[in-house]
Structure formats: C-alpha cells, structure tokens
Amino acid sequence: TLNASYKHTETLAFQDELGLVIKQVCEAVPYGVLCFLPSYSMMDKLVNRWRITGMFDEIMRKKRIVLEPRHGRDEFESALQEFYQAISVCTAQGGEYGGRTGALLFAVCRGKVSEGLDFTDNNARAVITVGIPFPNFKDRLVELKREYNNQQVNRGLLNGSQWYEIQAFRALNQALGRCIRHKGDWGALILIDERFRKNQERYVKGLSKWVRGSLVHAESCYDAMESLHEFTQHRLSCAAAAAKEAALEPEKPL
C-alpha cells in the first residue's frame, strides 16, 4: 500500500514503488493513460528519479510518455498532439505500434488537462491519481483565505480547514472526470493513496457520488493489478463483440 501524503512522496522508496505501479498499469491497459499528480514539483522529482533508475525507459517501451508543460500555450498544444497522435497510430494498427500500446500523459491537478479537456474513448482507458491535491498551505493566498474563513464562520462560511479540504477534493474529482465521457465509454479509475482505505469516513466521502458507488479497495498491488487486467480484458472483449455484431447487421436502405 502507498501513502501519498507529502511526507511519504519525498522518499525514494515511494517514488520507486509508484513507478512500478504505473508501469504495471501501462502494461495492463491499452491506448491512453492519464496520471494526475498534486504538483509540478512532484512530477519533476518523479521523472528525475525514474531517469536515474531506468524506470522512465521501461515505461517508455510500453507507452509514449508525455509531460504537461508548466507554461506556454504552444507547448501545451504540442504535448497534447503528441499524446493524441501516439494513441491514434496504435488504434489504427489494431492496438500496438513499435512495441507500444499508446501513450501516458502526466498532468497536474488544477492544471489545464485536469480542468478543461475531455479524453473520450481510447484517449483515456485509465486515469491514475496520486494522493489528494491539497492546496499548498505555505502559499500566502491560501493562508489568507483560511484565516478569512475562520473569521467569518459566524456569517455562515465554512471554516478554513473545511474550505481547504473541499478545494482538494474538487480538484481530485475534476481529474477523475476526464474519462468516461459518454454512455458507451469506459475506463478504469485508479486512486493511489492508502488513506482512502484507512480513513474512509474522512476521505471517501469527498469523492463524487458516481466514483464512491464503484470504489473497490485493493488489499495489495497484486490484487489491484489482477482486478485491473480482468476489467480491461472484459471491456475489450465486449467492444470486439459489439463491433463484430455491428458489422454483420444489414445496411438500411436509404
């Protein structure tokens, strides 16, 4: 189990185990995978660590890795096109091209990817979230907002702590909602943080209702990957059967 609180994410043990989990998800799930992190600084630390250990290259052998840029509209559009193109090529080739089965997009909660874009169908067959994206408590604007809310509780405002927690879950739910964009769409949501299992009263209740209703707590990484593999294969089989049935249907006269 992985605890994705700030204290733990700074350790090399966490970073190495997270890399392995993401690699296994990429091996189990075809086409597009989105991975949302709490901050750009965490993204930088993880990428640097995985380049040192070789995990970055291991993941790249299965998925094209694309990183959400911090700044620049042109850079952002270029990154998205790189992601979409990798998936488009794999889709056209029947699921694999050059040994890769799609692309992995690392993005940040509250970033452009998490709040303003839809990833329908093969563009997102899995969404991974790492941790709970609480705002930076050292940010002066965050400090002032918490202080203001505490002073205005008598006027009906949430206290500072309540406001702070709501901001985290609003960002998390927005990230989780990037896939499954229409009735026939499907995808796996993978929340990496043992706090959802250990303190369900506090953390699970902050998730969107549609997520809470389908939440399954895995006892181990092995169990999680087994479940993910079974789910993915089932959905792919259903999609193949539906496509075959559609191909056999006679054309309707004009």
GROMACS .gro file of C-alpha atoms in nm:
model
  254
    1THR     CA    1   0.000   0.000   0.000
    2LEU     CA    2   0.119   0.351  -0.081
    3ASN     CA    3   0.060   0.653   0.138
    4ALA     CA    4   0.079   0.955  -0.091
    5SER     CA    5   0.096   1.225   0.176
    6TYR     CA    6   0.374   1.481   0.124
    7LYS     CA    7   0.598   1.322   0.388
    8HIS     CA    8   0.596   0.987   0.209
    9THR     CA    9   0.615   1.108  -0.151
   10GLU     CA   10   0.954   1.265  -0.076
   11THR     CA   11   1.108   0.923  -0.010
   12LEU     CA   12   1.288   0.726  -0.279
   13ALA     CA   13   1.107   0.409  -0.170
   14PHE     CA   14   0.770   0.568  -0.251
   15GLN     CA   15   0.891   0.707  -0.583
   16ASP     CA   16   1.032   0.369  -0.689
   17GLU     CA   17   0.721   0.175  -0.590
   18LEU     CA   18   0.496   0.429  -0.762
   19GLY     CA   19   0.699   0.393  -1.081
   20LEU     CA   20   0.649   0.018  -1.072
   21VAL     CA   21   0.273   0.053  -1.019
   22ILE     CA   22   0.238   0.296  -1.309
   23LYS     CA   23   0.442   0.064  -1.531
   24GLN     CA   24   0.210  -0.226  -1.444
   25VAL     CA   25  -0.098  -0.015  -1.521
   26CYS     CA   26   0.051   0.072  -1.860
   27GLU     CA   27   0.109  -0.297  -1.928
   28ALA     CA   28  -0.249  -0.388  -1.837
   29VAL     CA   29  -0.436  -0.101  -2.005
   30PRO     CA   30  -0.420  -0.028  -2.379
   31TYR     CA   31  -0.415   0.310  -2.552
   32GLY     CA   32  -0.432   0.626  -2.339
   33VAL     CA   33  -0.349   0.651  -1.970
   34LEU     CA   34  -0.366   0.977  -1.771
   35CYS     CA   35  -0.172   1.019  -1.447
   36PHE     CA   36  -0.255   1.321  -1.231
   37LEU     CA   37  -0.008   1.443  -0.969
   38PRO     CA   38  -0.056   1.705  -0.697
   39SER     CA   39   0.214   1.940  -0.828
   40TYR     CA   40   0.470   2.010  -1.098
   41SER     CA   41   0.746   1.977  -0.841
   42MET     CA   42   0.640   1.618  -0.772
   43MET     CA   43   0.632   1.548  -1.145
   44ASP     CA   44   0.988   1.678  -1.178
   45LYS     CA   45   1.112   1.470  -0.884
   46LEU     CA   46   0.950   1.152  -1.012
   47VAL     CA   47   1.079   1.193  -1.368
   48ASN     CA   48   1.431   1.269  -1.244
   49ARG     CA   49   1.427   0.967  -1.013
   50TRP     CA   50   1.292   0.733  -1.283
   51ARG     CA   51   1.554   0.851  -1.532
   52ILE     CA   52   1.821   0.755  -1.280
   53THR     CA   53   1.672   0.412  -1.201
   54GLY     CA   54   1.578   0.328  -1.560
   55MET     CA   55   1.204   0.311  -1.484
   56PHE     CA   56   1.135   0.600  -1.723
   57ASP     CA   57   1.277   0.399  -2.013
   58GLU     CA   58   1.091   0.087  -1.902
   59ILE     CA   59   0.759   0.271  -1.913
   60MET     CA   60   0.854   0.431  -2.245
   61ARG     CA   61   0.892   0.088  -2.400
   62LYS     CA   62   0.518   0.034  -2.340
   63LYS     CA   63   0.376   0.387  -2.366
   64ARG     CA   64   0.491   0.713  -2.515
   65ILE     CA   65   0.541   0.944  -2.215
   66VAL     CA   66   0.412   1.299  -2.247
   67LEU     CA   67   0.450   1.562  -1.973
   68GLU     CA   68   0.210   1.851  -1.925
   69PRO     CA   69   0.422   2.168  -1.962
   70ARG     CA   70   0.411   2.430  -1.689
   71HIS     CA   71   0.383   2.727  -1.924
   72GLY     CA   72   0.316   2.817  -2.285
   73ARG     CA   73   0.009   2.760  -2.497
   74ASP     CA   74   0.209   2.633  -2.794
   75GLU     CA   75   0.400   2.388  -2.576
   76PHE     CA   76   0.074   2.265  -2.427
   77GLU     CA   77  -0.091   2.213  -2.766
   78SER     CA   78   0.220   2.035  -2.893
   79ALA     CA   79   0.220   1.797  -2.595
   80LEU     CA   80  -0.147   1.714  -2.647
   81GLN     CA   81  -0.096   1.645  -3.017
   82GLU     CA   82   0.194   1.415  -2.934
   83PHE     CA   83  -0.030   1.225  -2.693
   84TYR     CA   84  -0.326   1.202  -2.931
   85GLN     CA   85  -0.107   1.102  -3.223
   86ALA     CA   86   0.052   0.812  -3.035
   87ILE     CA   87  -0.293   0.675  -2.949
   88SER     CA   88  -0.428   0.732  -3.299
   89VAL     CA   89  -0.143   0.535  -3.453
   90CYS     CA   90  -0.190   0.244  -3.211
   91THR     CA   91  -0.565   0.243  -3.270
   92ALA     CA   92  -0.514   0.232  -3.647
   93GLN     CA   93  -0.265  -0.052  -3.610
   94GLY     CA   94  -0.500  -0.264  -3.401
   95GLY     CA   95  -0.365  -0.175  -3.058
   96GLU     CA   96   0.012  -0.169  -3.089
   97TYR     CA   97   0.278   0.009  -3.290
   98GLY     CA   98   0.652  -0.027  -3.246
   99GLY     CA   99   0.602  -0.227  -2.928
  100ARG     CA  100   0.399   0.050  -2.768
  101THR     CA  101   0.027   0.032  -2.692
  102GLY     CA  102  -0.044   0.404  -2.665
  103ALA     CA  103   0.066   0.696  -2.451
  104LEU     CA  104   0.091   0.802  -2.088
  105LEU     CA  105   0.019   1.166  -2.007
  106PHE     CA  106   0.148   1.303  -1.677
  107ALA     CA  107  -0.052   1.607  -1.571
  108VAL     CA  108  -0.115   1.813  -1.259
  109CYS     CA  109  -0.438   1.861  -1.065
  110ARG     CA  110  -0.571   2.214  -1.125
  111GLY     CA  111  -0.372   2.226  -1.450
  112LYS     CA  112  -0.516   2.268  -1.799
  113VAL     CA  113  -0.550   1.894  -1.861
  114SER     CA  114  -0.743   1.824  -1.540
  115GLU     CA  115  -0.999   2.100  -1.568
  116GLY     CA  116  -1.074   2.179  -1.929
  117LEU     CA  117  -1.038   1.875  -2.153
  118ASP     CA  118  -1.231   1.558  -2.234
  119PHE     CA  119  -1.047   1.235  -2.312
  120THR     CA  120  -1.307   1.015  -2.474
  121ASP     CA  121  -1.278   0.651  -2.577
  122ASN     CA  122  -0.921   0.533  -2.644
  123ASN     CA  123  -0.774   0.866  -2.535
  124ALA     CA  124  -0.826   0.762  -2.170
  125ARG     CA  125  -0.877   0.398  -2.080
  126ALA     CA  126  -0.736   0.463  -1.733
  127VAL     CA  127  -0.695   0.762  -1.504
  128ILE     CA  128  -0.444   0.739  -1.221
  129THR     CA  129  -0.449   0.992  -0.938
  130VAL     CA  130  -0.162   1.009  -0.692
  131GLY     CA  131  -0.252   1.142  -0.350
  132ILE     CA  132  -0.502   1.412  -0.257
  133PRO     CA  133  -0.420   1.751  -0.412
  134PHE     CA  134  -0.446   1.984  -0.115
  135PRO     CA  135  -0.350   2.343  -0.199
  136ASN     CA  136  -0.002   2.450  -0.093
  137PHE     CA  137  -0.056   2.551   0.269
  138LYS     CA  138   0.255   2.773   0.253
  139ASP     CA  139   0.102   2.981  -0.025
  140ARG     CA  140   0.022   3.324   0.120
  141LEU     CA  141  -0.313   3.346  -0.063
  142VAL     CA  142  -0.416   3.010   0.080
  143GLU     CA  143  -0.315   3.123   0.430
  144LEU     CA  144  -0.518   3.443   0.394
  145LYS     CA  145  -0.825   3.258   0.265
  146ARG     CA  146  -0.816   3.013   0.555
  147GLU     CA  147  -0.779   3.297   0.803
  148TYR     CA  148  -1.066   3.489   0.643
  149ASN     CA  149  -1.299   3.189   0.653
  150ASN     CA  150  -1.216   3.126   1.018
  151GLN     CA  151  -1.308   3.486   1.097
  152GLN     CA  152  -1.635   3.465   0.902
  153VAL     CA  153  -1.773   3.135   1.036
  154ASN     CA  154  -2.047   3.320   1.223
  155ARG     CA  155  -2.169   3.457   0.889
  156GLY     CA  156  -2.221   3.108   0.751
  157LEU     CA  157  -1.888   3.044   0.579
  158LEU     CA  158  -1.703   2.714   0.608
  159ASN     CA  159  -1.411   2.730   0.847
  160GLY     CA  160  -1.061   2.741   0.700
  161SER     CA  161  -0.995   2.370   0.733
  162GLN     CA  162  -1.325   2.275   0.571
  163TRP     CA  163  -1.262   2.512   0.280
  164TYR     CA  164  -0.909   2.374   0.241
  165GLU     CA  165  -1.030   2.014   0.221
  166ILE     CA  166  -1.309   2.093  -0.024
  167GLN     CA  167  -1.056   2.252  -0.261
  168ALA     CA  168  -0.855   1.930  -0.261
  169PHE     CA  169  -1.148   1.705  -0.346
  170ARG     CA  170  -1.284   1.944  -0.606
  171ALA     CA  171  -0.951   1.920  -0.791
  172LEU     CA  172  -0.937   1.542  -0.746
  173ASN     CA  173  -1.289   1.487  -0.877
  174GLN     CA  174  -1.223   1.708  -1.178
  175ALA     CA  175  -0.920   1.495  -1.266
  176LEU     CA  176  -1.114   1.169  -1.224
  177GLY     CA  177  -1.385   1.300  -1.454
  178ARG     CA  178  -1.157   1.332  -1.757
  179CYS     CA  179  -1.257   0.988  -1.887
  180ILE     CA  180  -1.591   0.807  -1.931
  181ARG     CA  181  -1.741   1.096  -2.123
  182HIS     CA  182  -2.045   0.926  -2.280
  183LYS     CA  183  -2.279   0.631  -2.226
  184GLY     CA  184  -2.074   0.375  -2.417
  185ASP     CA  185  -1.736   0.494  -2.289
  186TRP     CA  186  -1.530   0.300  -2.036
  187GLY     CA  187  -1.216   0.339  -1.830
  188ALA     CA  188  -1.052   0.243  -1.502
  189LEU     CA  189  -1.003   0.496  -1.222
  190ILE     CA  190  -0.703   0.416  -1.001
  191LEU     CA  191  -0.665   0.621  -0.683
  192ILE     CA  192  -0.321   0.567  -0.535
  193ASP     CA  193  -0.329   0.651  -0.166
  194GLU     CA  194  -0.392   0.419   0.127
  195ARG     CA  195  -0.575   0.699   0.310
  196PHE     CA  196  -0.887   0.616   0.109
  197ARG     CA  197  -0.887   0.270   0.267
  198LYS     CA  198  -0.766   0.355   0.617
  199ASN     CA  199  -0.986   0.658   0.681
  200GLN     CA  200  -1.292   0.617   0.462
  201GLU     CA  201  -1.513   0.844   0.671
  202ARG     CA  202  -1.289   1.142   0.600
  203TYR     CA  203  -1.154   1.076   0.253
  204VAL     CA  204  -1.402   0.862   0.058
  205LYS     CA  205  -1.695   1.092   0.134
  206GLY     CA  206  -1.518   1.370  -0.054
  207LEU     CA  207  -1.528   1.176  -0.382
  208SER     CA  208  -1.804   1.229  -0.637
  209LYS     CA  209  -2.107   1.006  -0.584
  210TRP     CA  210  -2.054   0.818  -0.912
  211VAL     CA  211  -1.699   0.731  -0.800
  212ARG     CA  212  -1.796   0.633  -0.443
  213GLY     CA  213  -2.054   0.387  -0.575
  214SER     CA  214  -1.795   0.185  -0.767
  215LEU     CA  215  -1.498   0.214  -0.533
  216VAL     CA  216  -1.310  -0.108  -0.456
  217HIS     CA  217  -1.026  -0.117  -0.201
  218ALA     CA  218  -0.743  -0.348  -0.304
  219GLU     CA  219  -0.555  -0.526  -0.027
  220SER     CA  220  -0.234  -0.536  -0.230
  221CYS     CA  221  -0.085  -0.412  -0.554
  222TYR     CA  222  -0.108  -0.767  -0.690
  223ASP     CA  223  -0.483  -0.778  -0.621
  224ALA     CA  224  -0.529  -0.437  -0.781
  225MET     CA  225  -0.345  -0.535  -1.098
  226GLU     CA  226  -0.533  -0.865  -1.124
  227SER     CA  227  -0.864  -0.679  -1.099
  228LEU     CA  228  -0.749  -0.415  -1.348
  229HIS     CA  229  -0.640  -0.679  -1.600
  230GLU     CA  230  -0.970  -0.867  -1.573
  231PHE     CA  231  -1.172  -0.547  -1.608
  232THR     CA  232  -0.975  -0.433  -1.913
  233GLN     CA  233  -0.993  -0.767  -2.090
  234HIS     CA  234  -1.366  -0.787  -2.025
  235ARG     CA  235  -1.427  -0.442  -2.170
  236LEU     CA  236  -1.211  -0.513  -2.474
  237SER     CA  237  -1.397  -0.839  -2.535
  238CYS     CA  238  -1.733  -0.662  -2.511
  239ALA     CA  239  -1.616  -0.393  -2.753
  240ALA     CA  240  -1.491  -0.654  -3.001
  241ALA     CA  241  -1.818  -0.846  -2.982
  242ALA     CA  242  -2.021  -0.529  -3.036
  243ALA     CA  243  -1.810  -0.431  -3.337
  244LYS     CA  244  -1.850  -0.778  -3.487
  245GLU     CA  245  -2.226  -0.768  -3.437
  246ALA     CA  246  -2.248  -0.423  -3.594
  247ALA     CA  247  -2.051  -0.542  -3.898
  248LEU     CA  248  -2.297  -0.827  -3.952
  249GLU     CA  249  -2.605  -0.605  -3.947
  250PRO     CA  250  -2.753  -0.547  -4.296
  251GLU     CA  251  -2.735  -0.193  -4.423
  252LYS     CA  252  -3.059   0.000  -4.401
  253PRO     CA  253  -3.197   0.116  -4.735
  254LEU     CA  254  -3.182   0.489  -4.800
   0.00000   0.00000   0.00000
